């Protein structure tokens, strides 16, 4: 690699989950602290960070084609390219060997070293860092700056569950919880920077544990209760949870902490106990349903969300129909469904009975039809409800705004006469008209926040 000029502008492109979005924001903050500025929309950046996702197929191919596109667009002055995220972790060496245009490869637990790696790259030395301990990363990151009304806060990383289909335990490492005091400080800075809502993130966020400011051992509910004391913080959410890490305290918090929103994302993956066992999920379909009942008892209006995989190796038509029955029983407000994708190095990738693509396509279509039906049904059932909408951005028409209901529905509304709204406001609306992906609201009173 040749020596090059120090980059002055950057662009971070994040793919995949919300934890990657959080990491992407933190990388941008690191780069800003180093004196780089965000490349204006539509302009080539001197440094491009591809913050990649490895969860499903074709992730690596996508990275190579993105690299090719960047090199081509740069002409005789190609950008400095950094590959970050889970593909970097899983396939770093291969990327370095195959793509000479890549100046650095940095894993999800090592990106705090990005600034030094840029200096190396400027000097003509390519560098790879896929070290694992995550605590070092958080300690080395700069303080948070100005943020939007809804902010992410990673509280837990990694996974010890080893579901047989999943790469996360290999790419993100073992479960770790960030310390309570650090999280409280980061949350306070986010709120001071403009956040009204914080979503606590973790691959197994409900496995978070720590010691509170009085030295008591606490779980996620303890952290949530303490964050709820931050005056200007209006809303708290958390994602993603695992059924086996649910505590009585967290369930109870849904009935007791007003700022904790009535929404639960709790992946189940399949409605068949045989498939769940083969996935190493360590819970049954019935156990999952009983858990949801307890959430509903604590917070009757709670909106439920989940993740599903169709076509796991060996899944029969009858087993898939058990998933449809579970969906019918739950009536999800929202859900995410995927075709099984064999991931290199995971146990399921070499299991017998890989399901043909056409069968997977058919099952995914049927499952999504059921989930879409329920999402629309949930939105329709919410018509007539009054709620606060946290305003996130302007809508397409003048005077129109877009935000989120407590149940995480996208709500759009027209500003009331004499009551101009602004980003970050909580506006009281009546939910008036339901669509499959959004709800129209009618302002009940001018902005209150
Ligand atoms: N194939 C398909 N979907 C997967 N997920 C995780 N690994 C795979 C895989 N190999 C889905 C799960 C998980 C979500 C984040 O992605 O549903 O909950
Ligand atoms: Fe993708 Fe999973 Fe990594 Fe998130 S943790 S970036 S979803 S592979």
mmCIF file of N, CA, C and O in Angstrom, residues 245-338:
data_model
loop_
_atom_site.group_PDB
_atom_site.id
_atom_site.type_symbol
_atom_site.label_atom_id
_atom_site.label_comp_id
_atom_site.label_asym_id
_atom_site.label_seq_id
_atom_site.Cartn_x
_atom_site.Cartn_y
_atom_site.Cartn_z
ATOM 1 N N UNK A 245 -33.535 -15.582 29.749
ATOM 2 C CA UNK A 245 -32.927 -14.604 30.659
ATOM 3 C C UNK A 245 -33.967 -13.676 31.283
ATOM 4 O O UNK A 245 -33.607 -12.700 31.939
ATOM 5 N N UNK A 246 -35.257 -13.961 31.083
ATOM 6 C CA UNK A 246 -36.285 -13.063 31.616
ATOM 7 C C UNK A 246 -36.367 -13.179 33.141
ATOM 8 O O UNK A 246 -36.336 -14.282 33.675
ATOM 9 N N UNK A 247 -36.503 -12.050 33.815
ATOM 10 C CA UNK A 247 -36.606 -12.078 35.283
ATOM 11 C C UNK A 247 -37.978 -11.556 35.710
ATOM 12 O O UNK A 247 -38.615 -10.778 34.989
ATOM 13 N N UNK A 248 -38.398 -11.958 36.908
ATOM 14 C CA UNK A 248 -39.661 -11.449 37.460
ATOM 15 C C UNK A 248 -39.610 -9.937 37.554
ATOM 16 O O UNK A 248 -40.585 -9.239 37.302
ATOM 17 N N UNK A 249 -38.424 -9.417 37.925
ATOM 18 C CA UNK A 249 -38.264 -7.973 38.108
ATOM 19 C C UNK A 249 -38.502 -7.205 36.818
ATOM 20 O O UNK A 249 -39.130 -6.141 36.821
ATOM 21 N N UNK A 250 -38.017 -7.735 35.709
ATOM 22 C CA UNK A 250 -38.178 -7.024 34.434
ATOM 23 C C UNK A 250 -39.649 -7.053 34.007
ATOM 24 O O UNK A 250 -40.186 -6.058 33.512
ATOM 25 N N UNK A 251 -40.292 -8.189 34.217
ATOM 26 C CA UNK A 251 -41.716 -8.286 33.884
ATOM 27 C C UNK A 251 -42.497 -7.280 34.735
ATOM 28 O O UNK A 251 -43.318 -6.509 34.220
ATOM 29 N N UNK A 252 -42.190 -7.253 36.038
ATOM 30 C CA UNK A 252 -42.898 -6.338 36.941
ATOM 31 C C UNK A 252 -42.660 -4.880 36.537
ATOM 32 O O UNK A 252 -43.572 -4.044 36.618
ATOM 33 N N UNK A 253 -41.437 -4.578 36.089
ATOM 34 C CA UNK A 253 -41.105 -3.189 35.721
ATOM 35 C C UNK A 253 -42.060 -2.672 34.640
ATOM 36 O O UNK A 253 -42.401 -1.489 34.608
ATOM 37 N N UNK A 254 -42.526 -3.575 33.767
ATOM 38 C CA UNK A 254 -43.450 -3.143 32.708
ATOM 39 C C UNK A 254 -44.767 -2.623 33.274
ATOM 40 O O UNK A 254 -45.451 -1.831 32.632
ATOM 41 N N UNK A 255 -45.114 -3.098 34.467
ATOM 42 C CA UNK A 255 -46.343 -2.603 35.094
ATOM 43 C C UNK A 255 -46.101 -1.401 35.993
ATOM 44 O O UNK A 255 -47.054 -0.753 36.426
ATOM 45 N N UNK A 256 -44.841 -1.143 36.320
ATOM 46 C CA UNK A 256 -44.546 -0.147 37.360
ATOM 47 C C UNK A 256 -43.793 1.088 36.891
ATOM 48 O O UNK A 256 -43.881 2.140 37.513
ATOM 49 N N UNK A 257 -43.012 0.953 35.831
ATOM 50 C CA UNK A 257 -42.192 2.093 35.391
ATOM 51 C C UNK A 257 -42.871 2.743 34.182
ATOM 52 O O UNK A 257 -42.879 2.181 33.089
ATOM 53 N N UNK A 258 -43.432 3.938 34.413
ATOM 54 C CA UNK A 258 -44.186 4.597 33.331
ATOM 55 C C UNK A 258 -43.338 4.849 32.088
ATOM 56 O O UNK A 258 -43.837 4.804 30.969
ATOM 57 N N UNK A 259 -42.069 5.164 32.312
ATOM 58 C CA UNK A 259 -41.220 5.517 31.164
ATOM 59 C C UNK A 259 -40.811 4.288 30.344
ATOM 60 O O UNK A 259 -40.305 4.432 29.237
ATOM 61 N N UNK A 260 -40.997 3.098 30.907
ATOM 62 C CA UNK A 260 -40.679 1.888 30.146
ATOM 63 C C UNK A 260 -41.836 1.638 29.177
ATOM 64 O O UNK A 260 -42.985 1.446 29.589
ATOM 65 N N UNK A 261 -41.535 1.650 27.886
ATOM 66 C CA UNK A 261 -42.598 1.598 26.872
ATOM 67 C C UNK A 261 -43.223 0.196 26.781
ATOM 68 O O UNK A 261 -42.546 -0.811 27.005
ATOM 69 N N UNK A 262 -44.502 0.153 26.434
ATOM 70 C CA UNK A 262 -45.229 -1.127 26.373
ATOM 71 C C UNK A 262 -44.916 -1.898 25.093
ATOM 72 O O UNK A 262 -45.752 -2.022 24.190
ATOM 73 N N UNK A 263 -43.718 -2.373 25.001
ATOM 74 C CA UNK A 263 -43.270 -3.051 23.784
ATOM 75 C C UNK A 263 -42.216 -4.070 24.177
ATOM 76 O O UNK A 263 -41.323 -3.772 24.969
ATOM 77 N N UNK A 264 -42.330 -5.266 23.617
ATOM 78 C CA UNK A 264 -41.351 -6.317 23.927
ATOM 79 C C UNK A 264 -40.965 -7.054 22.660
ATOM 80 O O UNK A 264 -41.816 -7.628 21.982
ATOM 81 N N UNK A 265 -39.666 -7.011 22.354
ATOM 82 C CA UNK A 265 -39.160 -7.812 21.231
ATOM 83 C C UNK A 265 -38.554 -9.085 21.825
ATOM 84 O O UNK A 265 -37.527 -9.024 22.491
ATOM 85 N N UNK A 266 -39.232 -10.198 21.603
ATOM 86 C CA UNK A 266 -38.769 -11.458 22.199
ATOM 87 C C UNK A 266 -38.780 -12.557 21.130
ATOM 88 O O UNK A 266 -39.804 -13.197 20.880
ATOM 89 N N UNK A 267 -37.628 -12.759 20.489
ATOM 90 C CA UNK A 267 -37.567 -13.751 19.415
ATOM 91 C C UNK A 267 -37.905 -15.158 19.910
ATOM 92 O O UNK A 267 -37.555 -15.516 21.035
ATOM 93 N N UNK A 268 -38.591 -15.926 19.064
ATOM 94 C CA UNK A 268 -38.893 -17.317 19.400
ATOM 95 C C UNK A 268 -38.307 -18.261 18.351
ATOM 96 O O UNK A 268 -37.981 -19.385 18.637
ATOM 97 N N UNK A 269 -38.205 -17.806 17.124
ATOM 98 C CA UNK A 269 -37.589 -18.523 15.984
ATOM 99 C C UNK A 269 -38.463 -19.620 15.389
ATOM 100 O O UNK A 269 -38.534 -19.761 14.176
ATOM 101 N N UNK A 270 -39.141 -20.414 16.228
ATOM 102 C CA UNK A 270 -39.969 -21.501 15.697
ATOM 103 C C UNK A 270 -41.042 -21.860 16.723
ATOM 104 O O UNK A 270 -40.856 -21.642 17.919
ATOM 105 N N UNK A 271 -42.141 -22.421 16.225
ATOM 106 C CA UNK A 271 -43.202 -22.877 17.131
ATOM 107 C C UNK A 271 -43.139 -24.372 17.393
ATOM 108 O O UNK A 271 -44.025 -24.937 18.039
ATOM 109 N N UNK A 272 -42.102 -25.028 16.855
ATOM 110 C CA UNK A 272 -41.998 -26.483 17.020
ATOM 111 C C UNK A 272 -40.946 -26.824 18.067
ATOM 112 O O UNK A 272 -39.791 -26.395 17.967
ATOM 113 N N UNK A 273 -41.334 -27.628 19.046
ATOM 114 C CA UNK A 273 -40.380 -27.987 20.100
ATOM 115 C C UNK A 273 -39.206 -28.803 19.561
ATOM 116 O O UNK A 273 -38.091 -28.680 20.039
ATOM 117 N N UNK A 274 -39.478 -29.623 18.539
ATOM 118 C CA UNK A 274 -38.363 -30.409 17.976
ATOM 119 C C UNK A 274 -37.346 -29.475 17.325
ATOM 120 O O UNK A 274 -36.144 -29.587 17.528
ATOM 121 N N UNK A 275 -37.860 -28.497 16.564
ATOM 122 C CA UNK A 275 -36.955 -27.556 15.900
ATOM 123 C C UNK A 275 -36.242 -26.686 16.943
ATOM 124 O O UNK A 275 -35.021 -26.465 16.855
ATOM 125 N N UNK A 276 -36.972 -26.237 17.951
ATOM 126 C CA UNK A 276 -36.351 -25.406 18.993
ATOM 127 C C UNK A 276 -35.201 -26.158 19.654
ATOM 128 O O UNK A 276 -34.153 -25.584 19.950
ATOM 129 N N UNK A 277 -35.411 -27.456 19.857
ATOM 130 C CA UNK A 277 -34.351 -28.255 20.475
ATOM 131 C C UNK A 277 -33.144 -28.339 19.539
ATOM 132 O O UNK A 277 -31.998 -28.153 19.970
ATOM 133 N N UNK A 278 -33.415 -28.592 18.263
ATOM 134 C CA UNK A 278 -32.313 -28.685 17.300
ATOM 135 C C UNK A 278 -31.583 -27.345 17.172
ATOM 136 O O UNK A 278 -30.405 -27.285 16.840
ATOM 137 N N UNK A 279 -32.314 -26.258 17.425
ATOM 138 C CA UNK A 279 -31.697 -24.923 17.385
ATOM 139 C C UNK A 279 -30.920 -24.619 18.670
ATOM 140 O O UNK A 279 -30.294 -23.576 18.776
ATOM 141 N N UNK A 280 -31.042 -25.508 19.668
ATOM 142 C CA UNK A 280 -30.430 -25.279 20.989
ATOM 143 C C UNK A 280 -30.996 -24.033 21.664
ATOM 144 O O UNK A 280 -30.276 -23.269 22.307
ATOM 145 N N UNK A 281 -32.311 -23.836 21.525
ATOM 146 C CA UNK A 281 -32.917 -22.651 22.125
ATOM 147 C C UNK A 281 -33.190 -22.829 23.628
ATOM 148 O O UNK A 281 -33.430 -21.857 24.337
ATOM 149 N N UNK A 282 -33.229 -24.059 24.097
ATOM 150 C CA UNK A 282 -33.460 -24.357 25.528
ATOM 151 C C UNK A 282 -34.756 -23.789 26.076
ATOM 152 O O UNK A 282 -34.816 -23.389 27.240
ATOM 153 N N UNK A 283 -35.772 -23.647 25.236
ATOM 154 C CA UNK A 283 -37.108 -23.349 25.743
ATOM 155 C C UNK A 283 -38.110 -23.988 24.786
ATOM 156 O O UNK A 283 -37.756 -24.306 23.648
ATOM 157 N N UNK A 284 -39.325 -24.175 25.266
ATOM 158 C CA UNK A 284 -40.356 -24.764 24.410
ATOM 159 C C UNK A 284 -41.279 -23.658 23.905
ATOM 160 O O UNK A 284 -41.241 -22.524 24.410
ATOM 161 N N UNK A 285 -42.129 -24.004 22.946
ATOM 162 C CA UNK A 285 -43.105 -23.030 22.436
ATOM 163 C C UNK A 285 -44.067 -22.648 23.554
ATOM 164 O O UNK A 285 -44.400 -21.473 23.746
ATOM 165 N N UNK A 286 -44.476 -23.641 24.330
ATOM 166 C CA UNK A 286 -45.431 -23.370 25.407
ATOM 167 C C UNK A 286 -44.802 -22.496 26.501
ATOM 168 O O UNK A 286 -45.438 -21.571 27.018
ATOM 169 N N UNK A 287 -43.546 -22.768 26.825
ATOM 170 C CA UNK A 287 -42.845 -21.949 27.816
ATOM 171 C C UNK A 287 -42.801 -20.494 27.377
ATOM 172 O O UNK A 287 -42.988 -19.566 28.175
ATOM 173 N N UNK A 288 -42.572 -20.290 26.092
ATOM 174 C CA UNK A 288 -42.534 -18.941 25.525
ATOM 175 C C UNK A 288 -43.904 -18.270 25.646
ATOM 176 O O UNK A 288 -44.011 -17.124 26.081
ATOM 177 N N UNK A 289 -44.954 -19.006 25.309
ATOM 178 C CA UNK A 289 -46.310 -18.429 25.381
ATOM 179 C C UNK A 289 -46.675 -18.062 26.816
ATOM 180 O O UNK A 289 -47.277 -17.013 27.074
ATOM 181 N N UNK A 290 -46.268 -18.918 27.764
ATOM 182 C CA UNK A 290 -46.580 -18.616 29.174
ATOM 183 C C UNK A 290 -45.828 -17.377 29.639
ATOM 184 O O UNK A 290 -46.346 -16.574 30.411
ATOM 185 N N UNK A 291 -44.620 -17.209 29.127
ATOM 186 C CA UNK A 291 -43.843 -16.012 29.467
ATOM 187 C C UNK A 291 -44.562 -14.755 28.954
ATOM 188 O O UNK A 291 -44.697 -13.753 29.666
ATOM 189 N N UNK A 292 -45.042 -14.826 27.717
ATOM 190 C CA UNK A 292 -45.764 -13.673 27.167
ATOM 191 C C UNK A 292 -47.011 -13.361 27.989
ATOM 192 O O UNK A 292 -47.356 -12.197 28.196
ATOM 193 N N UNK A 293 -47.681 -14.407 28.471
ATOM 194 C CA UNK A 293 -48.871 -14.192 29.311
ATOM 195 C C UNK A 293 -48.512 -13.363 30.537
ATOM 196 O O UNK A 293 -49.286 -12.510 30.979
ATOM 197 N N UNK A 294 -47.336 -13.625 31.091
ATOM 198 C CA UNK A 294 -46.936 -12.874 32.296
ATOM 199 C C UNK A 294 -46.681 -11.400 31.951
ATOM 200 O O UNK A 294 -46.993 -10.513 32.737
ATOM 201 N N UNK A 295 -46.118 -11.151 30.790
ATOM 202 C CA UNK A 295 -45.938 -9.745 30.371
ATOM 203 C C UNK A 295 -47.295 -9.081 30.178
ATOM 204 O O UNK A 295 -47.500 -7.930 30.551
ATOM 205 N N UNK A 296 -48.217 -9.821 29.587
ATOM 206 C CA UNK A 296 -49.544 -9.237 29.341
ATOM 207 C C UNK A 296 -50.273 -8.967 30.640
ATOM 208 O O UNK A 296 -51.028 -8.006 30.744
ATOM 209 N N UNK A 297 -50.038 -9.827 31.634
ATOM 210 C CA UNK A 297 -50.673 -9.603 32.936
ATOM 211 C C UNK A 297 -50.106 -8.333 33.568
ATOM 212 O O UNK A 297 -50.835 -7.556 34.194
ATOM 213 N N UNK A 298 -48.795 -8.112 33.396
ATOM 214 C CA UNK A 298 -48.169 -6.932 34.001
ATOM 215 C C UNK A 298 -48.539 -5.663 33.240
ATOM 216 O O UNK A 298 -48.667 -4.582 33.822
ATOM 217 N N UNK A 299 -48.696 -5.775 31.932
ATOM 218 C CA UNK A 299 -48.931 -4.592 31.100
ATOM 219 C C UNK A 299 -49.880 -4.999 29.964
ATOM 220 O O UNK A 299 -49.440 -5.376 28.868
ATOM 221 N N UNK A 300 -51.185 -4.937 30.209
ATOM 222 C CA UNK A 300 -52.144 -5.521 29.262
ATOM 223 C C UNK A 300 -52.037 -4.985 27.831
ATOM 224 O O UNK A 300 -52.354 -5.704 26.892
ATOM 225 N N UNK A 301 -51.583 -3.742 27.653
ATOM 226 C CA UNK A 301 -51.531 -3.211 26.282
ATOM 227 C C UNK A 301 -50.187 -3.469 25.608
ATOM 228 O O UNK A 301 -49.913 -2.905 24.540
ATOM 229 N N UNK A 302 -49.337 -4.319 26.175
ATOM 230 C CA UNK A 302 -47.984 -4.476 25.620
ATOM 231 C C UNK A 302 -48.031 -4.975 24.167
ATOM 232 O O UNK A 302 -48.815 -5.871 23.823
ATOM 233 N N UNK A 303 -47.231 -4.351 23.316
ATOM 234 C CA UNK A 303 -47.122 -4.774 21.917
ATOM 235 C C UNK A 303 -45.987 -5.778 21.826
ATOM 236 O O UNK A 303 -44.904 -5.551 22.368
ATOM 237 N N UNK A 304 -46.246 -6.894 21.148
ATOM 238 C CA UNK A 304 -45.255 -7.964 21.099
ATOM 239 C C UNK A 304 -44.626 -8.058 19.719
ATOM 240 O O UNK A 304 -45.287 -7.858 18.695
ATOM 241 N N UNK A 305 -43.350 -8.384 19.738
ATOM 242 C CA UNK A 305 -42.607 -8.524 18.500
ATOM 243 C C UNK A 305 -41.693 -9.733 18.620
ATOM 244 O O UNK A 305 -41.353 -10.143 19.733
ATOM 245 N N UNK A 306 -41.311 -10.318 17.483
ATOM 246 C CA UNK A 306 -40.454 -11.509 17.551
ATOM 247 C C UNK A 306 -39.647 -11.688 16.288
ATOM 248 O O UNK A 306 -39.804 -10.930 15.321
ATOM 249 N N UNK A 307 -38.761 -12.678 16.319
ATOM 250 C CA UNK A 307 -37.991 -13.075 15.132
ATOM 251 C C UNK A 307 -38.303 -14.533 14.831
ATOM 252 O O UNK A 307 -38.489 -15.332 15.756
ATOM 253 N N UNK A 308 -38.320 -14.848 13.533
ATOM 254 C CA UNK A 308 -38.591 -16.226 13.098
ATOM 255 C C UNK A 308 -37.606 -16.669 12.038
ATOM 256 O O UNK A 308 -37.205 -15.853 11.203
ATOM 257 N N UNK A 309 -37.289 -17.935 12.057
ATOM 258 C CA UNK A 309 -36.497 -18.533 10.976
ATOM 259 C C UNK A 309 -37.336 -19.642 10.366
ATOM 260 O O UNK A 309 -37.834 -20.510 11.099
ATOM 261 N N UNK A 310 -37.522 -19.607 9.048
ATOM 262 C CA UNK A 310 -38.206 -20.728 8.388
ATOM 263 C C UNK A 310 -37.165 -21.560 7.646
ATOM 264 O O UNK A 310 -36.144 -21.037 7.193
ATOM 265 N N UNK A 311 -37.450 -22.860 7.554
ATOM 266 C CA UNK A 311 -36.572 -23.748 6.781
ATOM 267 C C UNK A 311 -35.300 -24.119 7.504
ATOM 268 O O UNK A 311 -34.276 -24.413 6.863
ATOM 269 N N UNK A 312 -35.338 -24.117 8.847
ATOM 270 C CA UNK A 312 -34.191 -24.655 9.590
ATOM 271 C C UNK A 312 -34.017 -26.113 9.162
ATOM 272 O O UNK A 312 -35.007 -26.801 8.874
ATOM 273 N N UNK A 313 -32.749 -26.619 9.092
ATOM 274 C CA UNK A 313 -32.547 -27.991 8.609
ATOM 275 C C UNK A 313 -33.479 -28.998 9.292
ATOM 276 O O UNK A 313 -33.590 -29.011 10.519
ATOM 277 N N UNK A 314 -34.162 -29.790 8.470
ATOM 278 C CA UNK A 314 -35.045 -30.830 8.997
ATOM 279 C C UNK A 314 -36.466 -30.361 9.270
ATOM 280 O O UNK A 314 -37.329 -31.166 9.600
ATOM 281 N N UNK A 315 -36.744 -29.051 9.139
ATOM 282 C CA UNK A 315 -38.093 -28.555 9.440
ATOM 283 C C UNK A 315 -39.102 -29.170 8.462
ATOM 284 O O UNK A 315 -38.979 -29.003 7.247
ATOM 285 N N UNK A 316 -40.110 -29.842 9.000
ATOM 286 C CA UNK A 316 -41.144 -30.446 8.157
ATOM 287 C C UNK A 316 -42.301 -29.458 7.982
ATOM 288 O O UNK A 316 -42.387 -28.459 8.717
ATOM 289 N N UNK A 317 -43.193 -29.774 7.051
ATOM 290 C CA UNK A 317 -44.386 -28.935 6.850
ATOM 291 C C UNK A 317 -45.191 -28.847 8.156
ATOM 292 O O UNK A 317 -45.633 -27.780 8.557
ATOM 293 N N UNK A 318 -45.339 -29.996 8.831
ATOM 294 C CA UNK A 318 -46.119 -29.998 10.080
ATOM 295 C C UNK A 318 -45.448 -29.114 11.132
ATOM 296 O O UNK A 318 -46.117 -28.399 11.886
ATOM 297 N N UNK A 319 -44.127 -29.150 11.182
ATOM 298 C CA UNK A 319 -43.411 -28.322 12.164
ATOM 299 C C UNK A 319 -43.547 -26.844 11.820
ATOM 300 O O UNK A 319 -43.717 -25.989 12.705
ATOM 301 N N UNK A 320 -43.487 -26.537 10.532
ATOM 302 C CA UNK A 320 -43.691 -25.140 10.124
ATOM 303 C C UNK A 320 -45.095 -24.675 10.516
ATOM 304 O O UNK A 320 -45.295 -23.552 10.991
ATOM 305 N N UNK A 321 -46.073 -25.571 10.353
ATOM 306 C CA UNK A 321 -47.446 -25.181 10.725
ATOM 307 C C UNK A 321 -47.566 -24.903 12.226
ATOM 308 O O UNK A 321 -48.399 -24.100 12.640
ATOM 309 N N UNK A 322 -46.712 -25.534 13.016
ATOM 310 C CA UNK A 322 -46.711 -25.201 14.450
ATOM 311 C C UNK A 322 -46.268 -23.750 14.658
ATOM 312 O O UNK A 322 -46.747 -23.068 15.564
ATOM 313 N N UNK A 323 -45.362 -23.272 13.817
ATOM 314 C CA UNK A 323 -44.950 -21.862 13.903
ATOM 315 C C UNK A 323 -46.139 -20.963 13.561
ATOM 316 O O UNK A 323 -46.408 -19.964 14.246
ATOM 317 N N UNK A 324 -46.882 -21.338 12.517
ATOM 318 C CA UNK A 324 -48.062 -20.537 12.151
ATOM 319 C C UNK A 324 -49.076 -20.519 13.297
ATOM 320 O O UNK A 324 -49.692 -19.483 13.578
ATOM 321 N N UNK A 325 -49.223 -21.659 13.959
ATOM 322 C CA UNK A 325 -50.176 -21.712 15.086
ATOM 323 C C UNK A 325 -49.717 -20.818 16.238
ATOM 324 O O UNK A 325 -50.517 -20.151 16.881
ATOM 325 N N UNK A 326 -48.401 -20.801 16.472
ATOM 326 C CA UNK A 326 -47.892 -19.932 17.540
ATOM 327 C C UNK A 326 -48.168 -18.466 17.188
ATOM 328 O O UNK A 326 -48.595 -17.679 18.035
ATOM 329 N N UNK A 327 -47.961 -18.127 15.929
ATOM 330 C CA UNK A 327 -48.222 -16.745 15.485
ATOM 331 C C UNK A 327 -49.699 -16.401 15.697
ATOM 332 O O UNK A 327 -50.042 -15.318 16.198
ATOM 333 N N UNK A 328 -50.567 -17.339 15.350
ATOM 334 C CA UNK A 328 -52.004 -17.110 15.551
ATOM 335 C C UNK A 328 -52.329 -16.881 17.021
ATOM 336 O O UNK A 328 -53.195 -16.086 17.369
ATOM 337 N N UNK A 329 -51.616 -17.614 17.884
ATOM 338 C CA UNK A 329 -51.890 -17.498 19.320
ATOM 339 C C UNK A 329 -51.389 -16.168 19.868
ATOM 340 O O UNK A 329 -52.025 -15.572 20.732
ATOM 341 N N UNK A 330 -50.257 -15.683 19.361
ATOM 342 C CA UNK A 330 -49.654 -14.473 19.946
ATOM 343 C C UNK A 330 -50.259 -13.195 19.396
ATOM 344 O O UNK A 330 -50.511 -12.245 20.123
ATOM 345 N N UNK A 331 -50.487 -13.146 18.090
ATOM 346 C CA UNK A 331 -50.933 -11.904 17.428
ATOM 347 C C UNK A 331 -49.903 -10.800 17.625
ATOM 348 O O UNK A 331 -50.122 -9.830 18.360
ATOM 349 N N UNK A 332 -48.767 -10.948 16.967
ATOM 350 C CA UNK A 332 -47.680 -9.974 17.090
ATOM 351 C C UNK A 332 -48.071 -8.622 16.490
ATOM 352 O O UNK A 332 -48.749 -8.558 15.461
ATOM 353 N N UNK A 333 -47.575 -7.564 17.136
ATOM 354 C CA UNK A 333 -47.766 -6.217 16.598
ATOM 355 C C UNK A 333 -46.779 -5.946 15.469
ATOM 356 O O UNK A 333 -46.997 -5.077 14.622
ATOM 357 N N UNK A 334 -45.687 -6.688 15.489
ATOM 358 C CA UNK A 334 -44.599 -6.496 14.533
ATOM 359 C C UNK A 334 -43.728 -7.736 14.602
ATOM 360 O O UNK A 334 -43.655 -8.350 15.668
ATOM 361 N N UNK A 335 -43.074 -8.126 13.498
ATOM 362 C CA UNK A 335 -42.165 -9.266 13.621
ATOM 363 C C UNK A 335 -41.207 -9.297 12.444
ATOM 364 O O UNK A 335 -41.455 -8.680 11.402
ATOM 365 N N UNK A 336 -40.136 -10.030 12.614
ATOM 366 C CA UNK A 336 -39.105 -10.147 11.592
ATOM 367 C C UNK A 336 -38.935 -11.622 11.273
ATOM 368 O O UNK A 336 -38.784 -12.437 12.182
ATOM 369 N N UNK A 337 -38.976 -11.954 9.974
ATOM 370 C CA UNK A 337 -38.878 -13.370 9.621
ATOM 371 C C UNK A 337 -37.861 -13.566 8.510
ATOM 372 O O UNK A 337 -37.740 -12.733 7.608
ATOM 373 N N UNK A 338 -37.136 -14.653 8.607
ATOM 374 C CA UNK A 338 -36.005 -14.887 7.715
ATOM 375 C C UNK A 338 -35.991 -16.324 7.234
ATOM 376 O O UNK A 338 -36.426 -17.226 7.953
#
